[in-house]
Short mmCIF file of C-alpha atoms and ligand atoms in Angstrom, two decimals:
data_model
loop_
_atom_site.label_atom_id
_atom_site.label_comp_id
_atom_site.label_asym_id
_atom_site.label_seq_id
_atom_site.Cartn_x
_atom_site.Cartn_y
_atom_site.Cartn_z
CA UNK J 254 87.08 -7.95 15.50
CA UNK J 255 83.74 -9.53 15.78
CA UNK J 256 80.74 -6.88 14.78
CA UNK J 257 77.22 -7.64 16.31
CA UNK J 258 74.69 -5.43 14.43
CA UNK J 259 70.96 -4.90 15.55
CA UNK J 260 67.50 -3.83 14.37
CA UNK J 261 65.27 -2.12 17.06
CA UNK J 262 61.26 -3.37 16.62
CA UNK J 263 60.41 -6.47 15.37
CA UNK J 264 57.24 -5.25 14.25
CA UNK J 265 56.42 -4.10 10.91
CA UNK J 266 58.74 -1.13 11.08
CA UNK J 267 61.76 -3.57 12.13
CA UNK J 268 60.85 -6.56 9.92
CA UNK J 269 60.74 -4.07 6.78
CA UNK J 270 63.60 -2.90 7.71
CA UNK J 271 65.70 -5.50 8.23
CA UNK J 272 66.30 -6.51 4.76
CA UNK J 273 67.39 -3.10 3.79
CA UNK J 274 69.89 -3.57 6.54
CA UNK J 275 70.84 -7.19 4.93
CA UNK J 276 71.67 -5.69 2.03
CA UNK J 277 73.73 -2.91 2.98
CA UNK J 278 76.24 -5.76 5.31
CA UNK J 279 76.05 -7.49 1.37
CA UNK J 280 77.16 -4.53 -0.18
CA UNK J 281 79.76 -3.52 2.06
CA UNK J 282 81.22 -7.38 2.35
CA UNK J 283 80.85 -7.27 6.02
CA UNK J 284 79.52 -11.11 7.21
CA UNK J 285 78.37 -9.83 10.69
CA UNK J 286 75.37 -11.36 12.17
CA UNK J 287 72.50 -8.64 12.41
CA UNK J 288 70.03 -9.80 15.44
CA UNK J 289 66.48 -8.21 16.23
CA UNK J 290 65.97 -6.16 19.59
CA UNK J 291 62.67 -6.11 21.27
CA UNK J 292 61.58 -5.64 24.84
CA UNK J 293 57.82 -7.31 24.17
CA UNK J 294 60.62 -10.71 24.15
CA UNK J 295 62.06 -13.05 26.79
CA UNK J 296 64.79 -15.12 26.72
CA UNK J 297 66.06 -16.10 22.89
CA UNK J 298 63.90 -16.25 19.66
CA UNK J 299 64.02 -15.90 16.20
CA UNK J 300 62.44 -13.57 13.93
CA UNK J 301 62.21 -13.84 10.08
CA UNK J 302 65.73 -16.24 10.44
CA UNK J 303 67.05 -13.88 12.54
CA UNK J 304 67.79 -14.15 16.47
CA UNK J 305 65.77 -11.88 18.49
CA UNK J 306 66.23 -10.93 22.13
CA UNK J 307 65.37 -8.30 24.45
CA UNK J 308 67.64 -5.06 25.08
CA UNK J 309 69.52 -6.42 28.54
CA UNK J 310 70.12 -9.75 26.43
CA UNK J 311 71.53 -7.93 23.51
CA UNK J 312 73.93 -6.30 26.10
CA UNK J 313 75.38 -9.20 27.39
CA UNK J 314 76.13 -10.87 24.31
CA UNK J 315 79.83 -11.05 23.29
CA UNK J 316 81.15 -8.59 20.91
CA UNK J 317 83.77 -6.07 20.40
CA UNK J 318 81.27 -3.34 18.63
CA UNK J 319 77.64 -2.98 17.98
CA UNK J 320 75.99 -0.81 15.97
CA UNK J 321 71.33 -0.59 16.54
CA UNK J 322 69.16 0.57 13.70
CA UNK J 323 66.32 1.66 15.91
CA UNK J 324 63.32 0.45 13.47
CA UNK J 325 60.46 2.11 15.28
CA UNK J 326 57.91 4.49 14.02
CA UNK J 327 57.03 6.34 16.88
CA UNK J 328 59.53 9.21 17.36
CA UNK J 329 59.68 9.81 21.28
CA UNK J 330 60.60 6.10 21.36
CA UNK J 331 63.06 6.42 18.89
CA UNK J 332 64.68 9.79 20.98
CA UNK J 333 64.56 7.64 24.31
CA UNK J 334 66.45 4.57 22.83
CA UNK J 335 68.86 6.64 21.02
CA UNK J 336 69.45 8.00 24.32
CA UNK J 337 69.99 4.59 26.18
CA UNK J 338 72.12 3.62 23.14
CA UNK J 339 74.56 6.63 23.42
CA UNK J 340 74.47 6.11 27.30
CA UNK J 341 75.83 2.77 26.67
CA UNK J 342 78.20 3.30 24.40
CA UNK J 343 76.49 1.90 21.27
CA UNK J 344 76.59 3.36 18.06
CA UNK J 345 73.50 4.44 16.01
CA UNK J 346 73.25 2.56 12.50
CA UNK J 347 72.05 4.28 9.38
CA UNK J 348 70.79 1.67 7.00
CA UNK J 349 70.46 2.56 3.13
CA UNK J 350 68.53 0.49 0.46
CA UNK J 351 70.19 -0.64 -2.52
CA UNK J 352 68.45 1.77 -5.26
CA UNK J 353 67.83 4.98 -3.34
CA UNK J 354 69.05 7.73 -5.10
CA UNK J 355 71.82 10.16 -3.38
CA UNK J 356 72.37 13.46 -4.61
CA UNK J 357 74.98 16.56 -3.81
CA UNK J 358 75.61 17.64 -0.91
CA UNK J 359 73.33 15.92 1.50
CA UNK J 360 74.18 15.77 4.98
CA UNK J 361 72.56 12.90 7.20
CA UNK J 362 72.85 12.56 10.57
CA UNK J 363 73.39 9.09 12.01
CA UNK J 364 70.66 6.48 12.70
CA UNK J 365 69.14 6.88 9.44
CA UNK J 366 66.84 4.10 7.49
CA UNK J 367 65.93 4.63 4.06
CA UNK J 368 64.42 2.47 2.88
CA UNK J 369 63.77 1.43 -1.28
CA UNK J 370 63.19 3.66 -3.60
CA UNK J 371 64.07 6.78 -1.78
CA UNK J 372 65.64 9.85 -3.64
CA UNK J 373 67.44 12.68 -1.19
CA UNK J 374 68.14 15.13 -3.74
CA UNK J 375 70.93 17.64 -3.78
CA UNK J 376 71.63 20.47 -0.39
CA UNK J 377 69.73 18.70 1.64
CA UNK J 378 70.60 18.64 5.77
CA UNK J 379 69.18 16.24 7.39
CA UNK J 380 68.86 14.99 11.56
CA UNK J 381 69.61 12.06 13.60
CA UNK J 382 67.30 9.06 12.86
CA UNK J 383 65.01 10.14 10.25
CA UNK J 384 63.06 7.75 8.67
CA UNK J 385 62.03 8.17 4.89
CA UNK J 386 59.48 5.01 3.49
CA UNK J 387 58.95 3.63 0.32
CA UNK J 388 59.26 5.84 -2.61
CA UNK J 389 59.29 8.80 -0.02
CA UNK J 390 61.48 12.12 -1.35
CA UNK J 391 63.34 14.82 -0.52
CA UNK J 392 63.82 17.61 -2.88
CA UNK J 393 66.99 20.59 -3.01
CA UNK J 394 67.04 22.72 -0.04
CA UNK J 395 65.46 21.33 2.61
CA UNK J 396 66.27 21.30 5.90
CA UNK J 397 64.91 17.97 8.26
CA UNK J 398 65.24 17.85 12.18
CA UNK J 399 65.64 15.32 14.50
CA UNK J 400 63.62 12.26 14.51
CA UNK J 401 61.51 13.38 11.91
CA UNK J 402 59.72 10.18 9.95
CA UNK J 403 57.94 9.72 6.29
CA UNK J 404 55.49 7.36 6.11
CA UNK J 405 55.81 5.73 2.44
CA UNK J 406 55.28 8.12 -0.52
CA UNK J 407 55.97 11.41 1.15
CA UNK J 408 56.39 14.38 -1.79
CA UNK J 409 58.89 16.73 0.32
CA UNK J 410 59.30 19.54 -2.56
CA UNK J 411 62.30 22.00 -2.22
CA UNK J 412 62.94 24.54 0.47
CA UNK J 413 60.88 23.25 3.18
CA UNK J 414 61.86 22.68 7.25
CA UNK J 415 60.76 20.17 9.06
CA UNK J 416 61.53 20.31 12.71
CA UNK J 417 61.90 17.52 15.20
CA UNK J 418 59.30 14.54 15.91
CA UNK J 419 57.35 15.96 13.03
CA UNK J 420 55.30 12.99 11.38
CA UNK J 421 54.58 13.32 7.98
CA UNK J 422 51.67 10.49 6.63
CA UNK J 423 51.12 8.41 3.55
CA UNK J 424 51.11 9.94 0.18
CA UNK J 425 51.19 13.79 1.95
CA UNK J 426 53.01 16.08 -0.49
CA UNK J 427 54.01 19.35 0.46
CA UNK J 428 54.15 22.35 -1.36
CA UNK J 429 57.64 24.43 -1.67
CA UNK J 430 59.13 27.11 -0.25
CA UNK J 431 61.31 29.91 -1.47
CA UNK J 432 64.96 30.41 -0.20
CA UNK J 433 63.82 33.24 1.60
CA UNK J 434 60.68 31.53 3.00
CA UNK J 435 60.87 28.41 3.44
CA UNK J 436 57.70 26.67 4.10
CA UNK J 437 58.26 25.06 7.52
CA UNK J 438 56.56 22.41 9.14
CA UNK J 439 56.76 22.64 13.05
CA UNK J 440 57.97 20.42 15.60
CA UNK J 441 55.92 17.37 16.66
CA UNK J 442 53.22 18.31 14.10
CA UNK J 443 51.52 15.35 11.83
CA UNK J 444 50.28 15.37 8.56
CA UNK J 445 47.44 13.44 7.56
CA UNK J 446 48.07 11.34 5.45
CA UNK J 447 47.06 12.19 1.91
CA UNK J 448 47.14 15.79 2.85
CA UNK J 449 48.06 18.91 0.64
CA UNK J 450 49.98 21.40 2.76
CA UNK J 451 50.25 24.42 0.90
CA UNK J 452 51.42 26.75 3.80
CA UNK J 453 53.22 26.54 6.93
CA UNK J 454 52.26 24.47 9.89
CA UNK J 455 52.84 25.82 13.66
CA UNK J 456 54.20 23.13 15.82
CA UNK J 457 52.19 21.02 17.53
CA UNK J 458 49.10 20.19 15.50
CA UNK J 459 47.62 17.73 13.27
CA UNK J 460 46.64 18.96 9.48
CA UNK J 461 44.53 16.84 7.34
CA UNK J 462 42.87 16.83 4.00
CA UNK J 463 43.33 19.51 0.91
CA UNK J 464 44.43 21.95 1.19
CA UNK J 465 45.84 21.16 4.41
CA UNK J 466 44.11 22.16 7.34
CA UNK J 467 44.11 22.18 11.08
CA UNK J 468 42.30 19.40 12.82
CA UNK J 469 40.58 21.19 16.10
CA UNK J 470 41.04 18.87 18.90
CA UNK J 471 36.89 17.92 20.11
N1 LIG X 34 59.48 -1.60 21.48
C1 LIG X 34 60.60 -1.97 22.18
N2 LIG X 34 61.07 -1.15 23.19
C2 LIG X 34 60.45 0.04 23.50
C3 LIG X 34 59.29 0.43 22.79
C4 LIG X 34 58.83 -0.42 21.77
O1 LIG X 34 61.19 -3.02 21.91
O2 LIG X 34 60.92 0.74 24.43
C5 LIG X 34 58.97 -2.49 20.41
C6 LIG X 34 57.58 -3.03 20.68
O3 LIG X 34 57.64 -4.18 21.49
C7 LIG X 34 57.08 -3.32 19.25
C8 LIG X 34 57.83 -2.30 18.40
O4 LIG X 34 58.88 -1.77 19.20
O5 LIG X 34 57.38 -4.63 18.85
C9 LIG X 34 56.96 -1.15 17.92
O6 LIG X 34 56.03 -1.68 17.07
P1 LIG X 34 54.69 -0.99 16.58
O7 LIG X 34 53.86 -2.07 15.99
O8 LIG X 34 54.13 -0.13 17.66
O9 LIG X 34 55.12 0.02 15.44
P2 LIG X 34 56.15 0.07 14.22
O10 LIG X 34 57.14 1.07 14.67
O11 LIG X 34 56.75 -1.26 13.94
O12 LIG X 34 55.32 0.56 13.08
#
């Protein structure tokens, strides 16, 4: 059975990614080739040794399954290819780095990229297609949406919620909750990078700086 396996983006979310996804085909023994998707490309080219086309060519070439790491930051693009994926009958990848650390108990949807030096700690639930950057974690008890994303160096301490399309910046750490009250971070919100967030965040906004606050749109 031939496997064709694909990264999403070949920009600097997709090239960054695509040696974590080497590594996990090493790991698990599997020779399949692993080509770059990106609609910004015509016709056939190659990418960091690695063929790159646009989605319609990916379709038509010959394979009996493929499997797309969508390698894109932005979440609503992520949601809408995940979409066309699953319309087309093409399964979402999860890619892994070598040296992230797994715990107990965590549940991760599919479409996942971690990449190195990750740790997911233990009781964790997690959605489809989260992305968690360099030396990003995840501490006990949380609970992550859908398409949520860590830039690199995210502190996620225990018992917090993230909801969907929430966008959490460089080096942000957030405080924890309780079991009883979580600390929750609403849906589509960002954090600024660098930010403190010491209490919960409605959905919707932008907090910067520490401790966190709300930026008031001008
Ligand atoms: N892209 C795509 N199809 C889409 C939307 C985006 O192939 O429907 C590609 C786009 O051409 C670009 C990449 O995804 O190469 C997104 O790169 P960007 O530099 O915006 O951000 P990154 O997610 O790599 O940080």
């Amino acid at each position: 059975m031939t496997k064709l396996y694909a990264v999403y983006g070949a920009s600097g979310c997709g090239r960054s990614l695509m040696p974590v996804a080497r590594q996990q085909l090493a790991r698990e023994a599997d020779t399949s080739e692993i080509v770059f998707i990106d609609d910004a490309l015509t016709g056939m080219s190659s990418v960091n040794g690695h063929r790159a086309m646009n989605y319609q060519v990916f379709l038509n070439q010959a394979a009996d399954a493929k499997a797309v790491q969508i390698a894109i930051a932005n979440s609503f693009v992520r949601e809408k290819i995940a979409n066309r994926l699953e319309a087309d009958g093409i399964h979402l990848w999860s890619v892994i780095a070598d040296n992230v650390v797994l715990m107990d108990q965590a549940e991760i949807a599919i479409g996942t990229a971690l990449s190195p030096f990750v740790t997911i700690t233990s009781n964790i639930k997690i959605g489809k297609c989260f992305h968690a950057n360099l030396y990003s974690y995840v501490e006990h008890d949380c609970v992550i949406g859908d398409f949520v994303t860590f830039a690199p160096g995210v502190k996620c301490n225990g018992n917090i919620h993230i909801e969907d399309h929430a966008y959490i910046g460089a080096g942000a750490m957030i405080k924890q909750g309780t079991p009883d009250q979580p600390l929750v971070i609403g849906r589509g919100t960002i954090v600024g990078m660098g930010a403190v967030v010491t209490k919960s965040v409605p959905a919707g906004v932008t907090v910067v700086g520490n401790p966190a606050r709300i930026l008031e749109q001008k």
